[in-house]
Amino acid sequence: MKPLNLDNKPCSPISSNCVIWQGPDIPCIKLCTGDTVSDVVAKLATELCTVLDILNVTNYDLSCFNLTACGPNDFQALIQFLIEQICATETQVTIISDPATSPVNTTKSDPLITVAPCFVINGITVMTVSQYAQAIGTRVCDLVTQIAALNSQITSLDIRVTALEAAPVPTFTLPNIPVQECDLSATITAPGSYAMDAVLEALINDTTYGFCALRATTGMPSEILAAVQSQCINDSDISLVFGTPFSTAYAGSWIPVVTVDTLADAINNIWISLCDVYQYVSTIAVTVSDTSTIDLTVSSGPSYAISAKITDTGWVDLDGFTYYGVGVTKPQCRRIGNQIHFRGTVFVPLENPSSPGDVVSLSSTSAYNSVGGCTTWSGAGGCTIDANGAIQFNNGGSVIPSSVTAANLDSIYSLGWIVATRGIDIDATYGTSLSAAMNVNVTATNGLTVALVHDIEITTARGSGVQGNSPLRLITSNVRSGEYLPNYIGTGTDIHNAPSNANFPLLSDTFNLTWPFSCDAGDENEVGGFAFKLDGLIGYLSPCNSETGFSTVCP
């Protein structure tokens, strides 16, 4: 450290670090004997700064004194101000008896006391003795005045009560009420005027017209509210008439569901919904669509009664029997629902022996009896014999007319093996018949076919069979022209009996009549003129057709 008076003559420059403090220790500033003068000066300066900071009046907050003039400007003034404030508190307390008045001072000669709750004003719980006495006196004076007024009123009331007690008991007559709109009971009917109590009794208790009867009919309020809140048509549901939400279609009159809470609201929306349905339904034209099995009809409005009946075509002649003459009933079919029923007699067409290739017209049911031949005729409008030996009527096409159905049967249906017959006039006096076992079928394509005995004498696994071996041959005629007719009931007939163990003659008796022509009724080419019945044959339409009422998808 360079001394400041280094160049000040005649002084000799000495460093303060070289001067030693020889005074006593001063603990409050941590000054010790032996410290350099530099340390002594520095510690003293530090303490001086601290004291000056403490004495600075601006470091103290005097806002709690609510000063209106300037506060103390130095430490001495601050100490004097605090002393004055302490003295003031020793001799005086300021309270507020009423916010609208100026502060009131109290002194030791008029101390503060805690007041009763009824004298607390604006939260001030203390008063001076003089204030408290004055408040009590004021309150007592008010009470005296009030008591005097009350005594006067009591006297007046006593006079009035005495007068009322002395007066006679009054009588009252209830006024009549006009009843104009509706009957309230069996005796209180409109129009009329009746006593109030009678009207009230009828309104409440009459079992037919009264409120209780009405409540029993309409339900309790909670039940009505539950019914109101059960509205099932929402704001977003679509109007049948307009095709938009109800809240849009009937904006202004439709009450949103969330606000429907009264019976009137519910009835409002019910009427709107009902009218919407009515207007929509009134524009609907009811039509029906028949199916292949059901015939639907509908009456005219407004009842629109729909009736249904099973489709029934009635009996219709089969196709492919043009060789039937006028007056001879053709075999027929009839559609009832999805069933095809067949009936009638089928005659296998007979070729004319005197005009080969021509058919003998079936002019009557006995027209074939006198024809001397049994060749099966094949030709347009009649029969075709296929390669397997089956006779196909209508030349293999459908025998069911399109007026009955254009659809096919769902399978093959058969009468099974039946016996067909052919009447024969032997001469002008006698007649007989031939017989043949036939298997009659209606095919899945609506064709009518006849199989002969030889068809079951050939198995499907073999190309040929042992012809003539079927027991059905016993009922299938095989006659030769010029040979005698057997007598199956003759006394010598041995069909079921043998005269000896070595002799098994089929027949021993015959008529004295011969066959006029030859015929093997087991051959499909020799059954012309044979007839059989279709009665009882039923086929079913396939569900896999495009007719209305059927599925177009087959399983």
XYZ file of C-alpha atoms in Angstrom:
555
model
C 0.000 0.000 0.000
C 1.461 3.317 -1.051
C 0.919 6.048 1.602
C -1.060 9.002 0.390
C 1.384 11.393 1.978
C 4.328 9.742 0.299
C 5.334 13.036 -1.270
C 4.142 15.326 1.539
C 7.208 16.926 3.001
C 8.482 17.295 5.690
C 6.528 14.197 6.771
C 8.283 10.925 6.520
C 6.152 8.381 4.587
C 5.207 5.306 6.713
C 2.890 2.459 5.527
C -0.245 1.934 7.634
C 0.557 -1.759 7.456
C 3.695 -0.968 9.483
C 1.809 0.798 12.332
C 0.530 -1.562 15.041
C -2.598 -1.073 17.169
C -1.496 -1.014 20.777
C -4.896 -0.422 22.260
C -7.120 -3.026 23.941
C -9.110 -5.733 22.135
C -12.509 -4.544 20.919
C -14.579 -7.754 20.429
C -17.706 -6.080 18.963
C -15.712 -5.171 15.861
C -13.293 -8.095 16.168
C -10.341 -5.747 16.696
C -7.350 -7.199 18.514
C -4.219 -5.718 19.984
C -1.401 -6.104 17.470
C -3.602 -5.555 14.379
C -2.208 -3.175 11.822
C -3.658 0.284 11.492
C -4.943 -0.789 8.059
C -7.061 -3.518 9.712
C -8.221 -1.119 12.426
C -9.324 1.505 9.892
C -11.033 -1.063 7.665
C -13.024 -2.607 10.507
C -14.050 0.777 11.823
C -15.161 1.904 8.372
C -17.216 -1.290 7.950
C -18.977 -0.822 11.252
C -19.592 2.840 10.406
C -21.320 1.863 7.147
C -23.506 -0.643 9.014
C -24.527 1.981 11.568
C -25.262 4.510 8.841
C -27.486 1.965 7.106
C -29.368 1.306 10.343
C -29.851 5.029 10.921
C -31.280 5.528 7.395
C -35.007 6.415 7.940
C -36.001 5.277 4.424
C -35.291 1.653 5.412
C -38.289 1.663 7.789
C -42.013 1.173 6.799
C -44.249 3.694 8.620
C -47.399 3.057 6.515
C -49.291 1.570 9.492
C -49.440 5.081 11.047
C -51.497 6.471 8.164
C -49.375 9.623 8.118
C -50.967 12.553 6.298
C -47.940 14.855 6.660
C -44.308 14.189 5.912
C -42.741 11.575 8.134
C -39.440 11.912 10.040
C -36.477 12.621 7.803
C -33.641 11.447 10.042
C -33.080 8.847 12.693
C -33.447 11.290 15.546
C -36.809 12.465 14.215
C -37.841 8.797 13.790
C -36.994 8.018 17.437
C -38.883 11.102 18.597
C -41.924 10.118 16.468
C -41.986 6.595 17.954
C -41.696 7.994 21.501
C -44.667 10.270 20.893
C -46.711 7.404 19.525
C -45.905 5.256 22.599
C -46.905 8.055 24.913
C -50.149 8.523 23.051
C -51.057 4.854 23.416
C -50.383 5.066 27.139
C -53.008 7.796 27.618
C -55.572 7.346 24.824
C -57.375 4.658 22.724
C -59.340 5.492 19.624
C -62.498 3.467 18.741
C -65.243 3.847 16.176
C -68.747 3.780 17.633
C -70.412 4.271 14.297
C -68.817 4.187 10.815
C -70.703 7.352 9.931
C -69.259 9.383 12.837
C -65.773 10.663 13.748
C -63.475 8.568 15.940
C -64.169 8.688 19.704
C -61.291 8.844 22.213
C -61.105 7.106 25.553
C -58.857 7.831 28.508
C -57.971 6.175 31.757
C -60.792 8.060 33.448
C -63.234 6.648 30.845
C -61.905 3.146 30.094
C -63.115 0.667 27.501
C -65.377 -2.269 28.408
C -66.761 -5.202 26.434
C -70.460 -4.680 25.596
C -73.359 -7.164 25.463
C -74.033 -8.775 22.043
C -77.107 -6.665 21.398
C -74.929 -3.503 21.591
C -72.320 -4.703 19.064
C -72.331 -2.372 16.063
C -70.439 -3.219 12.845
C -68.265 -5.731 14.692
C -67.168 -3.233 17.439
C -67.421 -5.184 20.707
C -66.047 -2.486 23.087
C -67.237 0.942 24.232
C -66.161 3.443 26.847
C -68.129 3.406 30.045
C -69.774 6.707 29.134
C -70.743 5.462 25.679
C -72.093 2.210 27.062
C -74.156 4.066 29.671
C -75.517 6.447 27.064
C -76.410 3.518 24.714
C -78.127 1.664 27.562
C -80.067 4.750 28.541
C -81.190 5.339 24.972
C -82.273 1.705 24.641
C -84.207 1.825 27.964
C -86.018 4.976 26.870
C -87.017 3.300 23.624
C -88.309 0.267 25.539
C -90.342 2.473 27.890
C -91.935 4.163 24.899
C -92.675 0.823 23.231
C -94.135 -0.632 26.433
C -96.461 2.323 26.730
C -97.608 1.818 23.135
C -98.092 -1.910 23.728
C -100.143 -1.241 26.853
C -102.365 1.054 24.833
C -102.799 -1.615 22.123
C -103.523 -4.312 24.719
C -106.237 -2.140 26.223
C -107.764 -1.644 22.772
C -107.584 -5.389 21.985
C -109.125 -6.254 25.325
C -112.083 -4.038 24.543
C -112.501 -5.652 21.117
C -112.212 -9.219 22.428
C -114.830 -8.420 25.105
C -117.101 -7.107 22.359
C -116.555 -10.227 20.224
C -117.244 -12.528 23.153
C -120.473 -10.702 23.856
C -121.615 -10.792 20.205
C -123.880 -13.680 19.016
C -122.258 -16.556 17.039
C -122.448 -15.701 13.327
C -123.998 -18.050 10.792
C -122.603 -18.555 7.272
C -124.352 -19.487 4.047
C -122.058 -20.912 1.344
C -122.584 -19.228 -2.007
C -123.939 -21.108 -4.980
C -121.723 -21.902 -7.942
C -123.143 -21.992 -11.477
C -122.570 -25.305 -13.288
C -122.804 -24.561 -16.986
C -120.563 -26.895 -19.000
C -121.079 -30.483 -17.837
C -122.748 -32.713 -15.258
C -120.776 -33.233 -12.052
C -122.918 -36.019 -10.621
C -126.299 -37.606 -11.096
C -127.909 -34.720 -9.167
C -125.621 -31.818 -10.046
C -126.263 -31.379 -13.723
C -125.676 -28.567 -16.156
C -127.030 -25.978 -16.462
C -127.797 -25.081 -12.876
C -126.580 -23.387 -9.705
C -125.583 -25.448 -6.676
C -124.097 -24.942 -3.195
C -120.320 -24.733 -3.098
C -119.917 -27.695 -0.747
C -122.131 -29.903 -2.910
C -120.160 -28.966 -6.018
C -116.862 -29.635 -4.223
C -118.143 -33.000 -2.945
C -119.173 -34.027 -6.475
C -115.891 -32.839 -7.995
C -113.845 -34.961 -5.589
C -115.854 -38.005 -4.578
C -118.463 -38.773 -7.239
C -117.659 -42.297 -8.476
C -118.657 -41.487 -12.044
C -117.790 -37.836 -12.598
C -115.403 -36.981 -9.762
C -111.677 -36.377 -9.678
C -110.966 -39.695 -7.979
C -112.867 -41.545 -10.692
C -110.950 -39.583 -13.303
C -107.623 -40.438 -11.664
C -108.583 -44.118 -11.501
C -109.244 -43.976 -15.253
C -106.252 -41.916 -16.372
C -103.777 -43.288 -13.843
C -101.563 -41.598 -11.328
C -99.408 -38.623 -12.369
C -96.311 -40.821 -12.187
C -97.963 -43.335 -14.521
C -98.959 -40.596 -16.946
C -95.402 -39.239 -16.869
C -93.993 -42.720 -17.504
C -96.339 -43.070 -20.472
C -95.292 -39.654 -21.783
C -91.625 -40.565 -21.530
C -92.125 -43.807 -23.450
C -92.333 -42.002 -26.787
C -90.922 -44.361 -29.392
C -90.688 -42.018 -32.389
C -87.542 -39.916 -32.116
C -86.649 -36.587 -33.687
C -84.371 -38.321 -36.195
C -86.915 -40.944 -37.292
C -87.991 -40.494 -40.891
C -91.433 -39.137 -41.801
C -93.307 -41.525 -44.098
C -94.816 -38.597 -46.006
C -91.790 -36.309 -46.422
C -88.886 -38.724 -46.143
C -87.033 -36.396 -43.751
C -86.637 -36.497 -39.930
C -89.778 -35.590 -37.983
C -87.991 -32.624 -36.401
C -87.371 -31.245 -39.906
C -90.586 -32.301 -41.638
C -92.771 -30.821 -38.889
C -90.515 -28.037 -37.648
C -92.428 -25.581 -35.500
C -95.088 -28.066 -34.408
C -92.994 -31.112 -33.512
C -91.805 -30.988 -29.892
C -88.249 -32.360 -29.465
C -88.257 -35.621 -27.556
C -85.874 -34.349 -24.871
C -88.382 -31.630 -23.927
C -91.516 -33.791 -23.995
C -92.531 -33.892 -20.336
C -96.299 -33.314 -20.290
C -99.299 -35.225 -21.547
C -100.103 -32.331 -23.875
C -96.617 -32.572 -25.431
C -97.004 -36.314 -25.920
C -100.467 -35.963 -27.500
C -99.101 -33.286 -29.825
C -96.395 -35.638 -31.147
C -98.782 -38.597 -31.221
C -101.194 -36.684 -33.462
C -98.373 -35.609 -35.766
C -97.131 -39.211 -36.035
C -100.652 -40.546 -36.573
C -101.459 -37.982 -39.236
C -98.153 -38.730 -40.941
C -99.065 -42.426 -41.096
C -102.624 -41.627 -42.228
C -101.498 -39.364 -45.049
C -98.918 -41.906 -46.148
C -101.281 -44.882 -46.035
C -104.067 -42.973 -47.798
C -101.825 -42.656 -50.863
C -100.859 -46.335 -50.954
C -102.433 -48.431 -53.691
C -102.552 -51.993 -52.442
C -101.602 -54.513 -55.090
C -100.912 -58.205 -54.936
C -98.644 -60.451 -56.909
C -99.728 -63.986 -57.599
C -97.330 -66.856 -57.265
C -97.331 -70.117 -59.091
C -99.172 -71.754 -56.217
C -101.241 -68.941 -54.665
C -103.813 -66.755 -56.400
C -104.174 -63.456 -54.529
C -106.955 -60.920 -54.936
C -107.528 -57.590 -53.248
C -110.767 -55.666 -52.888
C -111.029 -51.951 -53.568
C -110.265 -49.409 -50.827
C -110.539 -48.395 -48.182
C -110.803 -51.894 -46.722
C -108.322 -53.545 -49.124
C -109.310 -57.059 -48.102
C -106.736 -59.518 -49.408
C -107.870 -63.058 -50.118
C -105.834 -66.005 -51.264
C -106.587 -69.346 -52.806
C -104.444 -72.141 -54.085
C -103.913 -71.995 -57.824
C -106.198 -74.484 -59.560
C -106.204 -74.682 -63.348
C -109.040 -77.135 -63.554
C -108.790 -80.212 -65.780
C -106.959 -79.608 -69.055
C -106.441 -82.121 -71.909
C -102.915 -83.512 -72.243
C -100.926 -82.657 -75.379
C -100.067 -85.330 -77.944
C -103.408 -87.134 -78.350
C -104.573 -85.827 -81.705
C -105.627 -89.331 -82.718
C -108.504 -89.093 -80.237
C -111.723 -88.402 -82.122
C -114.405 -85.891 -81.339
C -116.438 -86.886 -78.325
C -113.757 -89.080 -76.766
C -112.348 -87.566 -73.566
C -108.583 -87.217 -73.668
C -106.447 -87.919 -70.639
C -106.126 -84.751 -68.560
C -104.040 -83.029 -65.954
C -104.828 -80.410 -63.348
C -102.546 -78.138 -61.396
C -103.406 -77.474 -57.737
C -100.702 -75.426 -56.050
C -97.423 -77.072 -56.987
C -99.016 -80.463 -57.685
C -99.924 -81.847 -61.105
C -102.762 -84.374 -60.951
C -103.496 -86.760 -63.821
C -106.645 -88.658 -64.771
C -108.369 -90.332 -67.672
C -107.781 -93.275 -70.014
C -104.765 -93.474 -72.288
C -105.132 -95.533 -75.473
C -101.940 -96.577 -77.189
C -102.532 -95.533 -80.829
C -103.332 -98.458 -83.158
C -101.984 -98.698 -86.663
C -104.575 -99.420 -89.355
C -103.890 -102.998 -90.656
C -105.425 -102.173 -94.009
C -103.441 -98.925 -94.367
C -99.987 -99.342 -92.802
C -98.525 -96.072 -91.495
C -101.940 -94.624 -90.693
C -103.509 -94.498 -87.281
C -106.962 -95.773 -86.527
C -108.867 -92.749 -85.259
C -110.247 -93.309 -81.771
C -113.804 -92.338 -82.573
C -115.099 -94.035 -79.420
C -113.702 -95.963 -76.505
C -114.585 -99.245 -78.297
C -113.321 -98.223 -81.732
C -110.225 -100.492 -81.465
C -112.141 -103.622 -80.400
C -113.055 -104.697 -83.931
C -109.694 -103.897 -85.553
C -107.845 -107.083 -86.472
C -104.317 -106.077 -85.471
C -102.246 -104.759 -82.553
C -99.376 -102.833 -84.144
C -98.366 -99.756 -82.171
C -98.652 -96.663 -84.343
C -95.845 -94.116 -84.315
C -96.416 -90.711 -85.835
C -96.719 -86.965 -85.279
C -99.242 -86.130 -82.602
C -99.017 -89.638 -81.240
C -96.267 -91.981 -80.063
C -92.590 -92.530 -80.580
C -90.791 -95.733 -79.576
C -87.289 -94.952 -78.364
C -84.170 -97.101 -78.771
C -84.730 -98.684 -75.354
C -88.197 -99.884 -76.288
C -90.178 -97.339 -74.260
C -93.338 -95.819 -75.726
C -93.198 -92.001 -75.526
C -96.455 -90.117 -75.926
C -96.525 -86.781 -77.749
C -93.432 -88.050 -79.535
C -91.271 -87.618 -76.409
C -92.281 -84.042 -75.705
C -94.146 -82.635 -72.703
C -97.729 -83.807 -72.397
C -98.529 -81.061 -69.821
C -99.954 -77.991 -71.605
C -98.218 -74.653 -71.011
C -101.526 -73.272 -69.720
C -101.075 -75.611 -66.759
C -97.363 -74.920 -66.225
C -94.256 -74.091 -68.161
C -92.101 -75.544 -65.417
C -90.797 -79.090 -65.059
C -91.548 -81.656 -62.423
C -88.895 -82.134 -59.787
C -88.568 -85.906 -60.377
C -89.988 -88.958 -62.132
C -93.398 -90.069 -60.868
C -94.901 -93.446 -61.600
C -98.053 -95.513 -61.227
C -95.833 -98.547 -60.939
C -96.628 -101.731 -62.807
C -100.250 -101.832 -63.898
C -102.315 -104.038 -66.215
C -103.369 -102.487 -69.524
C -106.124 -104.188 -71.536
C -107.269 -104.402 -75.125
C -110.819 -105.392 -75.980
C -111.230 -107.765 -78.947
C -114.376 -108.718 -80.835
C -113.885 -112.446 -81.651
C -116.949 -112.619 -83.834
C -120.360 -111.032 -84.020
C -121.344 -112.706 -80.751
C -118.298 -113.106 -78.525
C -115.541 -110.845 -77.336
C -112.534 -111.080 -75.023
C -109.538 -108.981 -74.048
C -105.786 -109.019 -74.072
C -103.678 -107.823 -71.157
C -100.193 -106.419 -70.727
C -98.069 -105.436 -67.735
C -96.946 -101.820 -68.186
C -94.898 -99.416 -66.110
C -96.373 -95.925 -66.567
C -94.178 -92.875 -65.755
C -94.319 -89.122 -66.057
C -90.778 -87.827 -66.499
C -89.006 -84.831 -64.965
C -89.428 -83.088 -68.344
C -93.189 -83.691 -68.234
C -93.154 -86.565 -70.721
C -95.453 -89.593 -70.482
C -93.769 -92.966 -71.089
C -94.724 -96.648 -70.916
C -92.210 -99.440 -70.358
C -93.024 -103.050 -71.232
C -92.154 -106.343 -69.541
C -88.995 -106.899 -71.541
C -87.528 -103.760 -69.915
C -87.231 -105.570 -66.579
C -85.839 -108.658 -68.271
C -82.727 -106.693 -69.206
C -80.616 -105.389 -66.329
C -78.726 -102.126 -66.491
C -75.429 -104.044 -66.101
C -75.986 -106.251 -69.134
C -76.598 -105.463 -72.760
C -79.210 -108.174 -73.239
C -81.483 -110.252 -71.103
C -83.257 -113.571 -71.003
C -86.439 -112.536 -72.737
C -89.668 -114.118 -71.595
C -88.562 -115.081 -68.089
C -90.418 -112.489 -66.012
C -93.409 -113.755 -64.003
C -95.254 -110.683 -65.316
C -95.452 -112.646 -68.565
C -98.213 -114.677 -66.886
C -100.508 -111.597 -67.166
C -99.073 -110.416 -70.473
C -100.924 -111.814 -73.521
C -99.011 -113.673 -76.228
C -101.561 -115.110 -78.697
C -101.354 -116.531 -82.212
C -103.929 -116.070 -84.911
C -106.153 -119.159 -85.452
C -105.344 -120.820 -82.144
C -108.033 -121.396 -79.597
C -108.853 -119.225 -76.669
C -108.064 -120.970 -73.372
C -110.685 -121.515 -70.698
C -109.005 -120.577 -67.445
C -112.023 -121.592 -65.367
C -112.761 -124.842 -67.205
C -113.148 -128.033 -65.160
C -110.104 -129.554 -66.776
C -107.851 -126.574 -66.408
C -104.648 -127.499 -64.612
C -103.155 -124.081 -63.891
C -102.920 -124.887 -60.181
C -103.133 -128.687 -60.416
C -101.143 -131.436 -62.165
C -102.833 -134.738 -63.113
C -99.555 -136.614 -62.591
C -96.025 -135.944 -61.506
C -94.837 -136.257 -65.103
C -97.579 -134.333 -66.858
C -97.963 -130.578 -66.322
C -100.267 -129.408 -69.105
C -101.003 -125.730 -68.869
C -104.530 -126.106 -70.070
C -106.855 -128.949 -70.899
C -109.950 -126.847 -71.719
C -110.469 -124.297 -74.500
C -113.326 -122.416 -76.020
C -114.379 -123.310 -79.509
C -113.118 -119.874 -80.547
C -109.845 -118.802 -82.157
C -107.803 -115.642 -81.958
C -108.524 -113.335 -84.898
C -104.884 -112.044 -84.984
C -101.531 -112.628 -83.360
C -100.239 -110.377 -80.571
C -97.257 -110.459 -78.213
C -98.252 -107.854 -75.626
C -94.780 -107.948 -74.103
C -93.433 -106.234 -77.241
C -93.715 -102.444 -77.405
C -94.510 -102.719 -81.115
C -97.608 -104.870 -80.476
C -99.598 -102.975 -77.858
C -101.588 -100.734 -80.196
C -105.121 -100.313 -78.887
C -104.210 -101.193 -75.267
C -105.599 -98.799 -72.664
C -104.700 -97.903 -69.069
C -105.816 -95.395 -66.450
C -103.826 -92.370 -65.197
C -106.076 -91.843 -62.184
C -104.058 -91.311 -59.003
C -100.832 -90.227 -60.692
C -99.479 -87.028 -59.098
C -96.316 -85.101 -59.891
C -94.742 -82.128 -58.120
C -93.245 -79.039 -59.721
C -89.575 -78.370 -59.216
C -88.648 -75.491 -56.873
C -85.709 -74.841 -59.203
C -87.654 -72.979 -61.863
C -88.156 -69.319 -62.660
C -91.866 -69.161 -61.950
C -92.977 -66.613 -59.368
C -93.162 -68.153 -55.948
C -90.339 -70.618 -56.509
C -86.677 -70.373 -55.737
C -84.367 -70.007 -58.713
C -81.478 -71.480 -56.739
C -81.379 -75.243 -56.541
C -79.996 -76.949 -53.475
